[in-house]
Coordinates of C-alpha atoms in Angstrom, one line a residue:
M1 CA -32.3 24.5 10.1
I2 CA -29.2 23.2 12.0
V3 CA -25.9 22.6 10.8
R4 CA -23.3 20.3 12.6
K5 CA -20.4 18.2 11.6
A6 CA -20.8 14.6 10.8
I7 CA -18.4 11.9 12.4
I8 CA -17.5 8.7 10.3
N9 CA -15.3 6.4 11.4
N10 CA -16.0 3.3 9.1
L11 CA -18.3 2.2 6.5
K12 CA -21.0 1.6 9.0
D13 CA -21.2 5.0 10.1
A14 CA -21.2 6.4 6.6
L15 CA -24.4 3.8 5.9
E16 CA -26.3 4.7 9.1
L17 CA -26.1 8.5 8.3
T18 CA -27.2 7.7 4.3
K19 CA -29.8 5.5 5.7
K20 CA -31.4 8.5 8.3
T21 CA -31.9 10.5 5.1
G22 CA -34.8 8.6 3.9
S23 CA -32.8 8.2 0.7
S24 CA -33.3 5.2 -1.5
S25 CA -31.7 1.7 -0.7
I26 CA -30.1 1.3 -4.4
V27 CA -27.9 4.6 -3.4
H28 CA -27.1 3.8 0.5
E29 CA -23.7 2.0 -0.4
Y30 CA -22.4 4.1 -3.3
L31 CA -23.3 7.5 -1.1
A32 CA -21.4 5.9 2.4
Q33 CA -18.5 5.0 0.4
K34 CA -18.0 8.9 -0.9
G35 CA -17.7 9.4 2.9
I36 CA -14.9 7.3 3.3
N37 CA -12.0 9.4 3.4
F38 CA -8.9 7.0 2.1
P39 CA -5.5 9.0 1.9
V40 CA -2.8 6.6 0.5
I41 CA 1.2 7.4 0.6
I42 CA 3.0 5.8 -2.8
E43 CA 6.7 6.2 -2.2
Q44 CA 9.3 6.0 -4.6
I45 CA 6.9 6.0 -7.7
D46 CA 7.9 6.6 -11.2
N47 CA 7.6 10.2 -11.8
R48 CA 6.0 9.9 -15.4
A49 CA 3.3 7.7 -13.6
A50 CA 2.8 10.5 -10.8
N51 CA 2.0 12.7 -13.5
I52 CA -0.8 9.9 -15.0
L53 CA -2.2 9.4 -11.4
K54 CA -2.3 13.3 -10.6
Q55 CA -4.4 13.8 -13.8
E56 CA -6.6 10.3 -13.2
A57 CA -7.4 11.3 -9.4
I58 CA -8.6 14.8 -10.9
S59 CA -10.6 13.4 -13.4
V60 CA -12.6 11.4 -10.5
G61 CA -13.2 14.2 -7.9
A62 CA -9.8 13.0 -5.7
D63 CA -6.2 15.0 -6.1
V64 CA -2.3 14.1 -5.5
S65 CA 0.1 16.0 -3.5
V66 CA 3.3 15.9 -5.6
S67 CA 7.0 16.9 -5.5
Q68 CA 7.7 19.9 -7.9
D69 CA 10.1 17.8 -9.4
V70 CA 6.9 15.6 -10.9
S71 CA 5.3 19.3 -11.9
R72 CA 8.1 20.4 -14.1
F73 CA 8.0 16.7 -15.6
K74 CA 11.7 15.8 -14.2
K75 CA 12.8 12.2 -14.5
G76 CA 13.5 10.3 -11.1
F77 CA 11.4 8.8 -8.4
S78 CA 9.2 10.6 -5.8
D79 CA 6.9 10.4 -2.9
I80 CA 3.5 11.0 -3.6
V81 CA -0.2 11.3 -1.2
L82 CA -3.4 10.6 -2.8
F83 CA -6.3 12.0 -1.3
A84 CA -9.7 9.9 -2.0
N85 CA -12.6 8.5 -1.2
L86 CA -13.4 4.5 -1.5
T87 CA -15.8 5.5 -4.6
Q88 CA -12.8 7.6 -6.1
I89 CA -10.3 4.6 -5.4
L90 CA -12.7 2.3 -6.8
K91 CA -12.8 4.3 -10.0
L92 CA -9.0 4.8 -9.9
F93 CA -8.1 1.2 -10.3
D94 CA -10.6 0.3 -13.4
K95 CA -8.5 3.8 -14.8
L96 CA -5.1 2.5 -13.8
K97 CA -4.8 -1.2 -14.4
M98 CA -4.2 -0.5 -17.6
Q99 CA -1.6 2.1 -17.4
P100 CA 2.3 2.1 -18.0
F101 CA 4.9 2.8 -15.3
G102 CA 4.1 0.4 -12.5
L103 CA 0.4 1.7 -11.8
K104 CA -1.0 -1.4 -12.7
E105 CA 1.3 -2.8 -9.7
V106 CA -0.5 0.5 -8.0
A107 CA -3.9 0.0 -9.1
L108 CA -3.5 -4.1 -7.6
N109 CA -2.4 -2.5 -4.7
F110 CA -5.3 -0.2 -4.2
K111 CA -8.0 -3.7 -3.9
Q112 CA -5.3 -5.1 -1.2
L113 CA -5.7 -1.5 1.2
I114 CA -9.5 -1.6 0.5
N115 CA -10.0 -5.3 1.4
N116 CA -11.2 -5.1 5.0
K117 CA -11.2 -9.0 5.5
K118 CA -8.7 -10.3 7.5
V119 CA -7.9 -13.7 7.9
F120 CA -4.8 -15.2 10.1
K121 CA -4.7 -19.3 10.1
C122 CA -2.6 -21.5 11.8
R123 CA -2.6 -25.0 11.5
D124 CA -6.3 -26.1 11.3
K125 CA -7.4 -23.3 12.9
S126 CA -8.8 -19.9 11.4
L127 CA -9.0 -16.7 13.7
D128 CA -12.2 -14.2 13.6
F129 CA -11.3 -10.4 13.6
S130 CA -14.7 -9.0 14.8
C131 CA -13.3 -8.4 17.7
P132 CA -9.7 -7.9 18.5
I133 CA -8.0 -11.1 19.9
V134 CA -6.1 -11.0 23.4
M135 CA -3.0 -13.2 23.5
G136 CA -2.0 -14.0 26.5
I137 CA 1.2 -14.1 27.8
V138 CA 3.0 -17.3 29.5
N139 CA 6.7 -16.4 30.5
M140 CA 8.9 -19.7 31.0
D141 CA 12.2 -17.5 31.5
P142 CA 13.3 -16.2 35.2
D143 CA 14.4 -13.1 33.6
S144 CA 11.5 -12.4 32.2
F145 CA 11.5 -8.4 31.8
S146 CA 8.1 -8.0 33.8
G147 CA 8.9 -10.3 36.5
D148 CA 6.2 -12.6 35.8
G149 CA 8.8 -15.5 35.2
L150 CA 7.4 -18.9 35.5
T151 CA 10.1 -22.3 36.0
C152 CA 7.1 -25.0 36.9
P153 CA 4.9 -26.6 34.2
D154 CA 2.3 -27.0 36.8
K155 CA 1.9 -23.3 37.3
A156 CA 2.3 -22.6 33.6
Q157 CA -0.7 -24.8 32.8
G158 CA -2.4 -23.2 35.7
Q159 CA -1.7 -19.5 34.5
A160 CA -2.7 -20.4 30.4
L161 CA -5.9 -22.0 31.4
E162 CA -6.7 -19.0 33.7
F163 CA -6.2 -17.0 30.7
E164 CA -8.3 -18.9 28.6
E165 CA -11.3 -19.0 30.9
C166 CA -10.6 -15.1 31.0
G167 CA -11.3 -14.7 27.4
A168 CA -8.1 -14.9 25.8
G169 CA -7.9 -16.0 22.2
I170 CA -4.4 -17.3 22.0
I171 CA -1.6 -18.5 24.4
D172 CA 2.0 -17.2 23.9
I173 CA 4.5 -19.3 25.4
G174 CA 8.2 -18.1 26.0
A175 CA 11.4 -19.2 27.4
E176 CA 14.3 -16.4 26.4
S177 CA 13.7 -12.9 27.6
S178 CA 13.8 -10.3 25.1
R179 CA 14.2 -7.4 27.5
P180 CA 16.6 -4.3 26.8
G181 CA 20.1 -5.5 27.9
S182 CA 19.3 -9.1 27.6
N183 CA 21.7 -12.0 26.3
F184 CA 20.7 -14.9 24.2
V185 CA 19.9 -18.1 25.1
D186 CA 20.7 -21.3 23.7
A187 CA 18.2 -23.6 22.1
K188 CA 18.8 -26.6 24.5
T189 CA 18.0 -24.8 27.4
E190 CA 15.4 -22.4 25.6
I191 CA 14.0 -26.2 24.8
K192 CA 14.5 -27.4 28.1
R193 CA 12.5 -24.7 30.1
L194 CA 9.8 -24.4 27.6
I195 CA 8.5 -28.4 26.2
P196 CA 7.5 -29.4 29.7
A197 CA 5.4 -26.7 30.0
L198 CA 3.6 -26.8 26.4
K199 CA 3.0 -30.5 26.6
K200 CA 0.8 -29.7 30.0
I201 CA -0.7 -26.8 28.5
K202 CA -1.6 -28.4 25.1
K203 CA -3.4 -31.4 27.0
K204 CA -6.2 -29.4 28.3
L205 CA -6.2 -25.9 26.1
K206 CA -8.5 -25.4 23.5
I207 CA -7.3 -22.1 22.0
P208 CA -4.2 -21.7 19.6
I209 CA -0.6 -21.8 21.1
S210 CA 2.1 -19.5 19.8
I211 CA 5.6 -20.0 20.6
D212 CA 7.9 -17.0 21.6
T213 CA 11.1 -18.1 19.5
Y214 CA 13.6 -17.2 16.5
K215 CA 15.8 -20.2 16.6
Y216 CA 15.1 -23.5 14.2
E217 CA 15.7 -26.1 16.9
T218 CA 12.9 -24.5 19.3
A219 CA 10.4 -24.2 16.9
K220 CA 10.9 -27.3 15.3
A221 CA 10.4 -29.0 19.4
A222 CA 7.3 -26.9 19.8
L223 CA 5.5 -27.5 16.2
D224 CA 6.2 -31.5 17.2
E225 CA 4.6 -31.3 20.1
G226 CA 1.6 -29.6 18.4
A227 CA 2.3 -25.7 19.2
D228 CA 0.1 -23.9 16.3
I229 CA 2.0 -20.2 15.7
I230 CA 5.7 -19.2 15.9
N231 CA 6.4 -15.6 17.2
D232 CA 9.6 -14.5 16.1
I233 CA 11.1 -11.3 17.1
F234 CA 13.9 -11.5 14.3
A235 CA 11.4 -12.1 11.4
L236 CA 13.2 -15.2 10.1
R237 CA 16.6 -13.2 10.3
V238 CA 18.1 -16.1 12.5
G239 CA 16.1 -19.0 11.4
K240 CA 15.9 -18.2 7.7
E241 CA 15.0 -20.6 4.7
K242 CA 15.1 -23.5 6.9
L243 CA 12.7 -22.0 9.8
A244 CA 10.5 -20.6 7.2
K245 CA 10.0 -23.7 5.3
L246 CA 9.3 -25.5 8.5
I247 CA 6.3 -23.3 9.3
A248 CA 5.0 -23.6 5.5
N249 CA 5.5 -27.5 5.9
V250 CA 3.5 -27.7 8.9
K251 CA 1.2 -24.4 8.1
A252 CA 1.4 -23.1 11.4
G253 CA 0.9 -19.1 12.2
L254 CA 3.6 -17.1 11.5
I255 CA 3.9 -13.6 13.3
L256 CA 6.9 -11.2 12.0
M257 CA 7.8 -8.7 14.5
H258 CA 10.4 -5.5 13.5
M259 CA 13.2 -5.0 15.8
K260 CA 16.2 -2.6 15.3
G261 CA 19.4 -4.2 16.5
L262 CA 19.3 -6.5 18.9
P263 CA 18.2 -6.8 22.8
K264 CA 21.3 -5.9 24.3
N265 CA 22.0 -3.0 22.6
M266 CA 18.6 -1.8 20.6
Q267 CA 17.7 0.9 23.1
K268 CA 21.0 2.8 22.8
S269 CA 20.0 5.7 20.7
P270 CA 17.7 4.6 18.5
K271 CA 17.0 6.4 15.1
Y272 CA 14.6 6.6 12.1
K273 CA 14.0 9.3 9.4
D274 CA 10.3 7.9 9.2
C275 CA 9.6 5.2 12.0
T276 CA 6.6 4.2 10.1
C277 CA 7.8 4.0 6.5
E278 CA 10.9 2.3 7.8
V279 CA 8.9 -0.5 9.8
F280 CA 6.2 -0.8 7.2
K281 CA 9.1 -1.6 4.7
F282 CA 11.2 -4.0 7.1
L283 CA 7.8 -6.2 7.2
L284 CA 6.6 -6.0 3.9
D285 CA 9.9 -7.5 3.2
R286 CA 10.3 -10.1 5.5
K287 CA 6.9 -11.2 4.9
N288 CA 7.9 -11.5 1.0
Y289 CA 10.8 -13.5 2.0
A290 CA 8.4 -15.9 4.2
L291 CA 5.8 -16.1 1.2
N292 CA 9.1 -17.5 -1.1
F293 CA 9.6 -20.4 1.0
G294 CA 6.1 -21.5 0.9
V295 CA 4.5 -19.8 4.0
Q296 CA 1.0 -18.9 3.0
E297 CA -0.3 -15.4 3.0
E298 CA -3.2 -16.3 5.5
C299 CA -0.5 -17.5 8.4
I300 CA 1.3 -14.3 8.2
S301 CA 0.6 -11.8 10.8
V302 CA 2.5 -8.7 11.3
D303 CA 4.1 -7.3 14.6
P304 CA 5.5 -3.2 14.7
G305 CA 7.7 -4.3 17.5
A306 CA 7.0 -1.6 20.1
G307 CA 10.0 -1.0 22.2
F308 CA 12.5 -3.1 20.3
G309 CA 14.7 -0.3 18.8
K310 CA 12.5 2.7 19.5
T311 CA 12.2 6.0 21.7
V312 CA 8.8 6.6 23.6
E313 CA 8.0 9.0 20.8
H314 CA 8.7 6.1 18.0
N315 CA 6.9 3.5 20.2
L316 CA 3.5 6.3 20.1
E317 CA 3.4 7.3 16.6
L318 CA 3.3 3.3 15.9
I319 CA 0.7 2.9 18.0
K320 CA -1.1 5.8 16.2
N321 CA -0.3 4.5 13.1
I322 CA -0.9 0.7 13.5
R323 CA -3.7 0.5 11.4
T324 CA -1.4 1.1 8.4
F325 CA 0.5 -2.0 8.7
S326 CA -3.2 -3.7 8.4
S327 CA -2.3 -4.6 4.5
L328 CA -0.3 -6.9 5.7
G329 CA -2.1 -9.0 7.8
A330 CA -3.5 -9.1 10.9
V331 CA -1.5 -6.7 13.3
V332 CA -0.2 -7.6 16.7
G333 CA 0.1 -4.7 19.3
A334 CA 2.1 -5.6 21.9
V335 CA 2.8 -2.9 24.4
S336 CA 2.2 -4.5 28.2
R337 CA 4.5 -3.5 30.7
K338 CA 6.8 -1.9 28.1
R339 CA 9.1 0.6 29.5
F340 CA 8.0 3.3 27.2
V341 CA 4.3 2.8 29.0
K342 CA 6.0 3.0 32.6
A343 CA 8.0 6.2 31.4
L344 CA 4.6 7.9 30.3
S345 CA 2.2 6.7 33.1
G346 CA 3.9 5.2 35.8
E347 CA 4.0 1.1 36.9
D348 CA 0.1 1.0 38.0
K349 CA -1.9 -1.7 36.1
T350 CA -4.0 1.1 35.0
S351 CA -1.5 2.5 32.9
F352 CA -0.9 -1.2 31.0
V353 CA -4.5 -1.7 30.4
V354 CA -5.5 2.0 29.0
A355 CA -2.1 1.2 26.7
N356 CA -3.7 -2.2 25.6
F357 CA -7.1 -0.2 25.1
L358 CA -5.6 2.4 22.8
T359 CA -3.5 -0.4 21.0
A360 CA -6.8 -2.0 20.1
F361 CA -8.6 1.1 19.4
C362 CA -6.3 2.4 16.6
G363 CA -6.4 -0.7 15.1
A364 CA -4.8 -3.3 16.6
D365 CA -6.3 -7.3 16.0
I366 CA -4.0 -9.1 18.3
L367 CA -3.0 -7.7 21.8
R368 CA -0.2 -9.5 23.6
V369 CA -0.7 -8.8 27.0
H370 CA 0.0 -9.9 30.5
D371 CA -3.4 -8.5 32.1
V372 CA -5.9 -10.5 30.2
K373 CA -9.0 -10.1 32.6
E374 CA -9.0 -6.8 32.2
T375 CA -8.1 -6.2 28.7
V376 CA -10.9 -8.7 27.4
N377 CA -12.8 -6.4 29.4
V378 CA -11.9 -3.5 28.0
L379 CA -12.3 -5.0 24.5
K380 CA -15.9 -5.5 25.1
M381 CA -16.3 -1.9 26.2
I382 CA -14.4 -0.6 22.4
Q383 CA -16.9 -3.4 20.5
A384 CA -19.9 -1.8 22.0
F385 CA -18.9 1.8 21.5
K386 CA -18.2 0.6 18.1
G387 CA -21.5 -0.9 17.6
V388 CA -23.6 2.2 18.2

């Protein structure tokens, strides 16, 4: 007899294990769901609801870590952690959907958390996330932090087509640097840099085009020329309702990014009590803001904003926990050539490609990168590995 630990990373792994035992096909999925651990954090839940959830969790074989205030039946709100497998989560959904004190909302959130189907639509296009998608960066700002800024539309077109040929699924064009310490560029200058390149690229490119801007005027000019996605580092805090309605009207894709502070000061001692928690709350709030003005849920993607008001440790935490954001939509991982990568392992291209690899492996759906060919090759390795 041999006893060894089973390694289960997903439902596919669990199904393979159950099938190998020769068990009946009738119970394969049921047993596999029991092997998927599914810890859930619930913040600021009514203590009365926490008590009910604790008892219901125990009744299905799960458990909940609660504050001592909950155990002592004190009024108020607290944070809890539910420890359950997928089968137990599904049972809890049925038990909680009729309960008071906000537990119906908790149950509905369970359904969203376990839904693995991701959709990101941009105009008439729908992206497939069976494999992470590479977003190739085309910089039309000579002040680009990575030193690859272009000024010639023909060169921008050539770079975009090369990226598409190498396997990129999206091209992201920007004309204003957001590097730490950079200053704002007015919309007139941004449009002057951007639109000639966009026109050239749009003529021949088949994949979606994203525009890295937060300004209504620039976004309108780009969308009028056929751009598919607006990548907004301010998450509609600058363009606000006007920009949200514009995106909604044309059914363009929208990427909402988290940033603490402004580019000129964001890296001056950024502090968080709980980085992942605070970034999640921000992105959830901005997503709801976009939804309120008509942007469709399937048109929204989120970016935790690595390098934008974060220390090295904050960035590593966000990469490690990037799958947390998947309940908000497709997740963008943008770590390419960021300062924290250089601080950890130097400026060799290998460091940047490894950073992209880790971001994809931890759960990013879209990788915004400079090194397209190398990253595409790395993703092929990840897919082959996951398919074993």
